[in-house]
PDB file of C-alpha atoms in Angstrom:
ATOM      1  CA  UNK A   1     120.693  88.036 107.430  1.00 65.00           C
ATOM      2  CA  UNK A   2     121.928  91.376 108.850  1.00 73.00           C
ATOM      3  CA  UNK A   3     124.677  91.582 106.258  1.00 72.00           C
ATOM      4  CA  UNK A   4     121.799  90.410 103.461  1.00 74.00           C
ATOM      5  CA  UNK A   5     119.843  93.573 104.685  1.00 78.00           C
ATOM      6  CA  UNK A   6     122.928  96.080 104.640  1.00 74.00           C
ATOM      7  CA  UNK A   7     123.433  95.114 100.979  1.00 68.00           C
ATOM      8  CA  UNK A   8     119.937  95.040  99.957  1.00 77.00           C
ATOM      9  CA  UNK A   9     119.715  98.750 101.329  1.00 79.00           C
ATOM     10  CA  UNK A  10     123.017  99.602  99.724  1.00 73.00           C
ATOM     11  CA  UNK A  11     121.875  98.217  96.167  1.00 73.00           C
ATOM     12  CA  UNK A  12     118.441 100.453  97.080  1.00 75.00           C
ATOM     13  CA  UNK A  13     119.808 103.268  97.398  1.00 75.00           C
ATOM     14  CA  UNK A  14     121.812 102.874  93.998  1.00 71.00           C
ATOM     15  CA  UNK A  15     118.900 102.619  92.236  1.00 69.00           C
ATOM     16  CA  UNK A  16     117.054 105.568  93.939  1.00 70.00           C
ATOM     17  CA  UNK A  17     120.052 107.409  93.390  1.00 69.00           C
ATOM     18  CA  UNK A  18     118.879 107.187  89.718  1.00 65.00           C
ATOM     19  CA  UNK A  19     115.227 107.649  89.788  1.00 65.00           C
ATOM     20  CA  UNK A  20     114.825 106.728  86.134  1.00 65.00           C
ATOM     21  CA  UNK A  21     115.550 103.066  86.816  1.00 63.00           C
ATOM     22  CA  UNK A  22     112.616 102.614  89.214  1.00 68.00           C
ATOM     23  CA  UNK A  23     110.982 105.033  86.104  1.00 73.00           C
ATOM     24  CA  UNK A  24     111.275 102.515  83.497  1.00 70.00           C
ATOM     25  CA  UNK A  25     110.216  99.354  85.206  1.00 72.00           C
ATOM     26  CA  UNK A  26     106.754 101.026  85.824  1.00 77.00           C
ATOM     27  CA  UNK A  27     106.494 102.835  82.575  1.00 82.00           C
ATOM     28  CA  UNK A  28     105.759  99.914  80.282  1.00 79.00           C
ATOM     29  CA  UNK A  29     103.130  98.240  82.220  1.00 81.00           C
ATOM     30  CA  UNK A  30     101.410 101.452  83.144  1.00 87.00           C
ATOM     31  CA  UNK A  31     101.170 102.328  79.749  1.00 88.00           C
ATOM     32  CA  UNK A  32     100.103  99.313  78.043  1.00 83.00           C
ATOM     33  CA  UNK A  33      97.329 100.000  81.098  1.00 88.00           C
ATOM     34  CA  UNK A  34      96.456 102.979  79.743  1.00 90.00           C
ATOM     35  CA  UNK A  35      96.515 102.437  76.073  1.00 88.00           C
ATOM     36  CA  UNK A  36      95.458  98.847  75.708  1.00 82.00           C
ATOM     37  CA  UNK A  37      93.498  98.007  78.821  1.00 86.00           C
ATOM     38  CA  UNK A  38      91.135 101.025  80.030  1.00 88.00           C
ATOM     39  CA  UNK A  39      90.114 101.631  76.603  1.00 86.00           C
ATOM     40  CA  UNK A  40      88.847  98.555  75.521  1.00 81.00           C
ATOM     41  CA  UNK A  41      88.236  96.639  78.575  1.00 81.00           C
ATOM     42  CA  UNK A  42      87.780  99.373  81.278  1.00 79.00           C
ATOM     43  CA  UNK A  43      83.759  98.551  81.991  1.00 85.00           C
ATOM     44  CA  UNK A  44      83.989  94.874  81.630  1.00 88.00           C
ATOM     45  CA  UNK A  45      84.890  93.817  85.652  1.00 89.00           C
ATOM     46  CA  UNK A  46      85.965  90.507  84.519  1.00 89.00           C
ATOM     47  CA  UNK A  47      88.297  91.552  81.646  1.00 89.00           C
ATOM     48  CA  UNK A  48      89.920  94.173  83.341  1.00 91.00           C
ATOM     49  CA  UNK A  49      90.455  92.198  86.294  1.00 92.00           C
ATOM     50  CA  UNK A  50      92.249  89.594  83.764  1.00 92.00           C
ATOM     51  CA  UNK A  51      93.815  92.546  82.104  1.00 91.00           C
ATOM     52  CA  UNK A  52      95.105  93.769  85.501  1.00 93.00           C
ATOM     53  CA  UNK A  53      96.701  90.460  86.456  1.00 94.00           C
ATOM     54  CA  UNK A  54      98.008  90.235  83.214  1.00 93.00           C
ATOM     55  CA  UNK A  55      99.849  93.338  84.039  1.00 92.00           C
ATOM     56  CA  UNK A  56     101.704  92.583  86.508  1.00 94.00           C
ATOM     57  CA  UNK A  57     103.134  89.762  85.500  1.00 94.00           C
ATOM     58  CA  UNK A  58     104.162  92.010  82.635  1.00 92.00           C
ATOM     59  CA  UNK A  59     105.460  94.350  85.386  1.00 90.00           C
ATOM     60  CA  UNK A  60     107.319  91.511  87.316  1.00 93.00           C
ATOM     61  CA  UNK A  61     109.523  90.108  84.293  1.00 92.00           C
ATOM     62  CA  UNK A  62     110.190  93.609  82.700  1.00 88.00           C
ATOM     63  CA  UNK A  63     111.312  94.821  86.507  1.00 87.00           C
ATOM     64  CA  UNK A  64     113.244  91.375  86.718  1.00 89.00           C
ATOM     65  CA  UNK A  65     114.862  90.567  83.814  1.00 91.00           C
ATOM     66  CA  UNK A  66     116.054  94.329  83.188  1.00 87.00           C
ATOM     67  CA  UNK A  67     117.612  95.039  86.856  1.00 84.00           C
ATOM     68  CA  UNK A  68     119.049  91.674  87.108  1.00 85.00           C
ATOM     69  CA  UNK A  69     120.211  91.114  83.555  1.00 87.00           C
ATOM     70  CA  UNK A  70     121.610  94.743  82.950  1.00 84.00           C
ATOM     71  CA  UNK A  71     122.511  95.407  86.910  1.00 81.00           C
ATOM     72  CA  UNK A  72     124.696  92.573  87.306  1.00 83.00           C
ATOM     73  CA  UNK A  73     126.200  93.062  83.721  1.00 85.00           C
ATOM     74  CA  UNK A  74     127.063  96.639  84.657  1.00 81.00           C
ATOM     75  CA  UNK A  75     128.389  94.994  88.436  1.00 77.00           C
ATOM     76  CA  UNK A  76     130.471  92.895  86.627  1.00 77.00           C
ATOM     77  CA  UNK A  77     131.977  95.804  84.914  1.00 76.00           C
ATOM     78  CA  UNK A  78     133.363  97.472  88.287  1.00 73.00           C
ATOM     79  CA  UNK A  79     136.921  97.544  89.120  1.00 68.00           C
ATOM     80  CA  UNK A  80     135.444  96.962  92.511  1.00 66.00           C
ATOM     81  CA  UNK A  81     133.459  93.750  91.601  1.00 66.00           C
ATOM     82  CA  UNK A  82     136.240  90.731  91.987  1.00 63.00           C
ATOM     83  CA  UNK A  83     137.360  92.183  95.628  1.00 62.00           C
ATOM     84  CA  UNK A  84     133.663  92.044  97.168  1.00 64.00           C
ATOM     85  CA  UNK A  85     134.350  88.001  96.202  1.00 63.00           C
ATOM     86  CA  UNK A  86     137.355  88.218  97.738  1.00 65.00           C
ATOM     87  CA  UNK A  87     135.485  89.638 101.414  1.00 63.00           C
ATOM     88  CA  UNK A  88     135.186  86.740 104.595  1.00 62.00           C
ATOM     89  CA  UNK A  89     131.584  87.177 104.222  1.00 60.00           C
ATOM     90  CA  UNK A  90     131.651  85.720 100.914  1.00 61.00           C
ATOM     91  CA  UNK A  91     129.159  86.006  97.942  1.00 63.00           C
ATOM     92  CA  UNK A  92     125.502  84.507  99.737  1.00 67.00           C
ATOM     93  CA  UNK A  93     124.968  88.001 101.831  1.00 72.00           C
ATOM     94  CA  UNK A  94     125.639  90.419  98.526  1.00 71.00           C
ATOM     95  CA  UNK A  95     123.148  88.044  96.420  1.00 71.00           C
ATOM     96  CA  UNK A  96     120.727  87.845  99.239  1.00 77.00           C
ATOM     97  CA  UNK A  97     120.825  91.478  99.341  1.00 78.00           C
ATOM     98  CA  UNK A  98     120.585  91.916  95.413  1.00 75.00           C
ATOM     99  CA  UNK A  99     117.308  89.391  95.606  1.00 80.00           C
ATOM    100  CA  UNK A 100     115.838  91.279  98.279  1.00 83.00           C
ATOM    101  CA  UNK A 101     115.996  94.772  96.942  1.00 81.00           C
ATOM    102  CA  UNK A 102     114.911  93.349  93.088  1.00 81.00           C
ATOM    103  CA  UNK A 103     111.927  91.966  95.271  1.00 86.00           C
ATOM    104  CA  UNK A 104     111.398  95.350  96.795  1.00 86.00           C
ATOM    105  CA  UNK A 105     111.744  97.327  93.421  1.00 85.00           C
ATOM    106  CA  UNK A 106     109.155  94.451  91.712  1.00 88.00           C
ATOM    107  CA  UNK A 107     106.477  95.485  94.241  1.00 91.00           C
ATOM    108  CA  UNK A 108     107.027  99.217  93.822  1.00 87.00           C
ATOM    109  CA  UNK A 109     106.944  99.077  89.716  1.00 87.00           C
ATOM    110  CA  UNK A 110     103.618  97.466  90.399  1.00 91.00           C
ATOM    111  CA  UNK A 111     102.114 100.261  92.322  1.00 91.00           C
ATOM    112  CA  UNK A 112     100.880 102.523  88.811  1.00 91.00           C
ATOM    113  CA  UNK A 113      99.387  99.130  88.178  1.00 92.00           C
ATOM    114  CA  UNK A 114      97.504  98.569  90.335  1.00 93.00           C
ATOM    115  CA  UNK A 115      96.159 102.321  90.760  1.00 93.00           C
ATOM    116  CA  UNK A 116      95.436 102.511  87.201  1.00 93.00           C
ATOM    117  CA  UNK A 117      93.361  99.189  87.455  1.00 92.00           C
ATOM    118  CA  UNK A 118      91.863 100.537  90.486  1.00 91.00           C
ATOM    119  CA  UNK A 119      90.486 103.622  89.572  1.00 92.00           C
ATOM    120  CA  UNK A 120      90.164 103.572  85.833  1.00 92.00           C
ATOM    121  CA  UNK A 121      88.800 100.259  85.283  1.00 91.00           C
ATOM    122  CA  UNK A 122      85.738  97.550  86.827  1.00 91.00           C
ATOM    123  CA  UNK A 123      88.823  95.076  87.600  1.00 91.00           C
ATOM    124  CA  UNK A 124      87.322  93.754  91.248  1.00 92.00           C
ATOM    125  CA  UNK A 125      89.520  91.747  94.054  1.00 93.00           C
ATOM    126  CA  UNK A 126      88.334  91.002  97.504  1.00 93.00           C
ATOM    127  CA  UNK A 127      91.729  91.241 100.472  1.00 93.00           C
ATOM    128  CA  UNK A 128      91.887  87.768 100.741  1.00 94.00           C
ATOM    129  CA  UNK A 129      92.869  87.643  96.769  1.00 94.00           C
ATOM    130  CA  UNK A 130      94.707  90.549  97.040  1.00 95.00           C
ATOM    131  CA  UNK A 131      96.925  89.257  99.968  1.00 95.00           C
ATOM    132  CA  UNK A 132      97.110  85.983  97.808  1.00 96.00           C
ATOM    133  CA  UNK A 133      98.513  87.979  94.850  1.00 95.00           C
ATOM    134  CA  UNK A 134     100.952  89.678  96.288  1.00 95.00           C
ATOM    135  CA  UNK A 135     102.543  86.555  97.512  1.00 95.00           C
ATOM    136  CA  UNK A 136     101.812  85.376  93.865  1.00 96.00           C
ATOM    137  CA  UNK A 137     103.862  88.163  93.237  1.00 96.00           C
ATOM    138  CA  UNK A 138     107.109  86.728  94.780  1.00 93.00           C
ATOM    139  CA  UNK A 139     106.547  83.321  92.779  1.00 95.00           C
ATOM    140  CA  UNK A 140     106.969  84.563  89.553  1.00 95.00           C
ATOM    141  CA  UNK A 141     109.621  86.725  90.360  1.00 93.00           C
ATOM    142  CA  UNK A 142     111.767  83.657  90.509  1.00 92.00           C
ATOM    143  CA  UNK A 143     111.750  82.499  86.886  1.00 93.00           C
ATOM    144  CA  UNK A 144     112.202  86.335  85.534  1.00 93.00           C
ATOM    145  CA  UNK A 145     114.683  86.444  88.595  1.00 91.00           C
ATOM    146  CA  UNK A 146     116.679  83.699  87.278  1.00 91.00           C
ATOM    147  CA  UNK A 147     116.879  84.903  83.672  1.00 93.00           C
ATOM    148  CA  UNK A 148     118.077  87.917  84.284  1.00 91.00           C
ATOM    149  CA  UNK A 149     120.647  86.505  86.309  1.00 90.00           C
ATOM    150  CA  UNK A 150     121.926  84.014  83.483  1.00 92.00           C
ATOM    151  CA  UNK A 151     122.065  87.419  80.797  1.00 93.00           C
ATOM    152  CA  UNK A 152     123.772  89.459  83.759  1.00 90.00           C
ATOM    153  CA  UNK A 153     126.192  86.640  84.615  1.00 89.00           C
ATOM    154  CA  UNK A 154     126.973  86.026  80.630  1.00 91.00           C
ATOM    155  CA  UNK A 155     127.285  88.868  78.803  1.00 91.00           C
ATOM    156  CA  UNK A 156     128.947  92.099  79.068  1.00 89.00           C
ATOM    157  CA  UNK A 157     126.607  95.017  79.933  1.00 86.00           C
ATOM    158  CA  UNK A 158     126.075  96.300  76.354  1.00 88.00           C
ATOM    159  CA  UNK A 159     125.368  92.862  75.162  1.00 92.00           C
ATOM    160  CA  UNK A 160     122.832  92.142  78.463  1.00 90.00           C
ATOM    161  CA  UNK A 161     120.686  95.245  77.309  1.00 89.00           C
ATOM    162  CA  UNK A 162     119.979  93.870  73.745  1.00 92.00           C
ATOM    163  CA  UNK A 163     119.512  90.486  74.753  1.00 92.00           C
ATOM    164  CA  UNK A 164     117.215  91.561  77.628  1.00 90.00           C
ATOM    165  CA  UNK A 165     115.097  94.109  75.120  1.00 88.00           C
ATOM    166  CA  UNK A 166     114.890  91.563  72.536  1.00 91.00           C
ATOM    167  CA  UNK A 167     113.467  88.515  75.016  1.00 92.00           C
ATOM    168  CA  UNK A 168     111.219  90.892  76.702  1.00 86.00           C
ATOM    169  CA  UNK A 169     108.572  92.086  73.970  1.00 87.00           C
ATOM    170  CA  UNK A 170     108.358  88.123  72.678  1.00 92.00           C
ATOM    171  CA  UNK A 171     107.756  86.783  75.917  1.00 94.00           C
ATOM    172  CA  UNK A 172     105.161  89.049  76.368  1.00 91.00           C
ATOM    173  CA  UNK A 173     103.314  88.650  73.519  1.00 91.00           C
ATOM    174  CA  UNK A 174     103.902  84.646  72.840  1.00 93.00           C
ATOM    175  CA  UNK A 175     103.013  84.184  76.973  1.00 93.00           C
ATOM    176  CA  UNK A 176      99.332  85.789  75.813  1.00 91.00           C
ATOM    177  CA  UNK A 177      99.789  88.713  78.219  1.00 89.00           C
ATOM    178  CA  UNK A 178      98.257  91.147  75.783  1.00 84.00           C
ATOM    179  CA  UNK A 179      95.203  89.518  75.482  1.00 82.00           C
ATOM    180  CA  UNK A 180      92.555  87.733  77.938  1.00 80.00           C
ATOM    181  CA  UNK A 181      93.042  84.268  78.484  1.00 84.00           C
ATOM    182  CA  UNK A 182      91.539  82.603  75.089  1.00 80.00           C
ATOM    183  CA  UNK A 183      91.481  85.262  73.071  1.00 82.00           C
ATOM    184  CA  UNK A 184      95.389  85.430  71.758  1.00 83.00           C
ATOM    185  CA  UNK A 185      95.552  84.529  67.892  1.00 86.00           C
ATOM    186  CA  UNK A 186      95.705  80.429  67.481  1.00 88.00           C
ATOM    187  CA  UNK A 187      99.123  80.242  67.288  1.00 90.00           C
ATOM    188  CA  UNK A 188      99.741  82.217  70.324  1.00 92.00           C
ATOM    189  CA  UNK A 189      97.279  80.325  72.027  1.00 91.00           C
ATOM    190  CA  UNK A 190      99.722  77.164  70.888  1.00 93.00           C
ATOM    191  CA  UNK A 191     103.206  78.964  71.835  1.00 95.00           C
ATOM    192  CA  UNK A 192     102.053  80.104  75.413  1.00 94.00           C
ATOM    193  CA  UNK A 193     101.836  76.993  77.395  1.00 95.00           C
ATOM    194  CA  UNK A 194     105.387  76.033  76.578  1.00 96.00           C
ATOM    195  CA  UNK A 195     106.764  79.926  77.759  1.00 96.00           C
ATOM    196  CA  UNK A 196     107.202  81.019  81.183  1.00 96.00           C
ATOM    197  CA  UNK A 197     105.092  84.006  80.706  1.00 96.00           C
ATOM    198  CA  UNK A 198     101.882  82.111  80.456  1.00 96.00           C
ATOM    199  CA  UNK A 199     102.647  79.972  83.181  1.00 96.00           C
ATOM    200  CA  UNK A 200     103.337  82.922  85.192  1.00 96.00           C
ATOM    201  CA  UNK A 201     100.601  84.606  83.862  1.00 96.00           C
ATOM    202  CA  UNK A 202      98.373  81.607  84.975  1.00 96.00           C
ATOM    203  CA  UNK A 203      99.206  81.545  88.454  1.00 96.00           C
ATOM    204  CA  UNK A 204      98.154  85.418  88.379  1.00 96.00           C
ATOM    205  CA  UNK A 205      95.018  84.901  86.763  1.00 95.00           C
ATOM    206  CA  UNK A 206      94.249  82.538  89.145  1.00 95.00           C
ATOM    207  CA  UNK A 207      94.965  84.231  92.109  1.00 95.00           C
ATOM    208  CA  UNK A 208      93.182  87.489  91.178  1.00 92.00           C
ATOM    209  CA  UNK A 209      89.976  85.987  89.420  1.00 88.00           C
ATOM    210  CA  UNK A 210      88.664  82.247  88.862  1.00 83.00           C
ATOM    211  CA  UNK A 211      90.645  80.983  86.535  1.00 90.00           C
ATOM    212  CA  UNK A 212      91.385  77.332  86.212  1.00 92.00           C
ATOM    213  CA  UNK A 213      95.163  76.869  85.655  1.00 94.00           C
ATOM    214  CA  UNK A 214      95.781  74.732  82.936  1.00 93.00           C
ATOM    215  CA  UNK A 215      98.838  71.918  84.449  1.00 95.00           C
ATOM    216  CA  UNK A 216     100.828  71.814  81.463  1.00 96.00           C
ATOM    217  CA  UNK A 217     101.503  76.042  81.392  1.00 96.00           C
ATOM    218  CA  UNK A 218     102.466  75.123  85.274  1.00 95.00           C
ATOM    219  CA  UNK A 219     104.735  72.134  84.620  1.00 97.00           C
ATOM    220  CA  UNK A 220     106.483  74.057  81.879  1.00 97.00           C
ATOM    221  CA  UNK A 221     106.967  76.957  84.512  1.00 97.00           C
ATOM    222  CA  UNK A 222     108.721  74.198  86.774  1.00 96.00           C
ATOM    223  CA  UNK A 223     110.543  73.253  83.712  1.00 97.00           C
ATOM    224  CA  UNK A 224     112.056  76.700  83.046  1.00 96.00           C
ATOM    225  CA  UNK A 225     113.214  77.646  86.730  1.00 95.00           C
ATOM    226  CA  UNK A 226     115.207  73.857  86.497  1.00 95.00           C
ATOM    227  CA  UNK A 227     116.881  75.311  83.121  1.00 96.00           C
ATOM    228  CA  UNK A 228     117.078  79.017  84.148  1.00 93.00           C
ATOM    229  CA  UNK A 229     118.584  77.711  87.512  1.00 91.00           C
ATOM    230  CA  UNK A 230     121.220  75.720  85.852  1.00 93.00           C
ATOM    231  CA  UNK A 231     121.591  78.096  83.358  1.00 92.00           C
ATOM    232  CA  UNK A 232     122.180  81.035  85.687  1.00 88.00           C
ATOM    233  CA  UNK A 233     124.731  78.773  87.973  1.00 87.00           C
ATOM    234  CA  UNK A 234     127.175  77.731  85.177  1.00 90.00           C
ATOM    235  CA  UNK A 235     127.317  81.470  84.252  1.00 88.00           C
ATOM    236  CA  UNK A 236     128.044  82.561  87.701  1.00 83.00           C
ATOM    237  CA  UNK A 237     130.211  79.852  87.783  1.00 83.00           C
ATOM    238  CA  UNK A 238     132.049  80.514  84.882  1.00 84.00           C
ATOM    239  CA  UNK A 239     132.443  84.562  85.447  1.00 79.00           C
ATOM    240  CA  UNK A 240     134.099  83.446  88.535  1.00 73.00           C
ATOM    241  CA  UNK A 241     136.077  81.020  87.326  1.00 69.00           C
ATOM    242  CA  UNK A 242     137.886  83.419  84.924  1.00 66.00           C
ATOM    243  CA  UNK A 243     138.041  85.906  87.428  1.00 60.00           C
ATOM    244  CA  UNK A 244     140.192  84.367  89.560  1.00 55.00           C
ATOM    245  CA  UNK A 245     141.938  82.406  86.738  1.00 55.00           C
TER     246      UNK A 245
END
């Protein structure tokens, strides 16, 4: 755990180091905030607090599937990379590390968020919902978590930044995050259950507001952190394998 912690500060301090990156995973969500949200839902306690939720999960995959797709890409690109595998300590304590501080970076890129909901909107939450959310939080990091890791783990860095920009806007609009739940166009409405955004999405709305979960958007979640799992294990699998080939 100790050696989880060292790297997890180390991989902190890398990104701090470059302020923009912690920049960019708040920018996107905080602006859709203020563009999308306190406009046209800002008086409306319900909707915003829908909106809200619905922005952080937008918060948690772009933060996710950005840092871990296009951070371990550009890893992988190091001279220095293959000789950390090569330490006693072995790979667990680096990825640990890398988990923890993506965790720690999530929960920061939600902070404009959350103000923005907070003081320019009706969005409500009492502290018990709040304390449930965060921990919501750390749930749906794992699918995002996971993809990112199979585009880091697959493709070379220039490659992982296309194919992460290119899932990102359609997961966010097919998932129905840019809408309240209901109101996304029919076929939207159709798509979402079967992405992992909704599902995500879901389990946000639900612990913010009362929102009935629908099973199949939460089964289909399951579903994609099986495949995202496997997916992300044959490509670390596979980098290593030719690696040390």
């Amino acid at each position: 755990m100790q050696l989880a912690l060292v790297h997890a500060r180390y991989q902190l301090l890398e990104i701090i180091r470059i302020p923009v990156a912690v920049f960019g995973s708040a920018f996107f969500p905080a602006a859709a905030m203020i563009f999308f949200v306190v406009p046209f839902a800002a008086d409306d306690a319900v909707g915003a607090t829908y909106a809200t939720a619905s922005m952080v999960t937008f918060s948690v995959m772009s933060a996710n599937i950005f840092q871990y797709g296009v951070g371990v890409a550009e890893d992988r690109d190091q001279p220095w990379n293959p000789y950390t595998r090569t330490l006693p300590a072995g790979p667990a304590p680096r990825f640990a590390g890398r988990v923890l501080a993506g965790l720690a970076l999530t929960y920061l890129s939600l902070i404009p968020v959350v103000v923005i909901g907070a003081t320019l909107t009706a969005a409500t939450i009492t502290p018990a919902a709040f304390l449930l959310a965060l921990g919501t939080v750390a749930v749906i990091s794992v699918p995002f978590t996971l993809m990112g890791l199979a585009i880091g783990y697959s493709l070379p860095s220039k490659a992982a930044i296309v194919v992460a920009q290119v899932l990102f806007l359609p997961l966010a609009f097919g998932g129905g995050l840019l809408s309240a739940p209901g109101d996304a166009p029919g076929f939207i409405e159709t798509i979402a259950p079967y992405l992992p955004t909704r599902g995500a999405a879901e389990l946000m709305w639900a612990a913010a507001a009362d929102y009935d979960v629908q099973p199949l958007a939460v089964i289909m979640l399951g579903v994609w952190v099986v495949l995202l799992a496997a997916l992300a294990g044959w490509a670390y699998r596979r980098d290593e394998g030719r690696r040390f080939s």
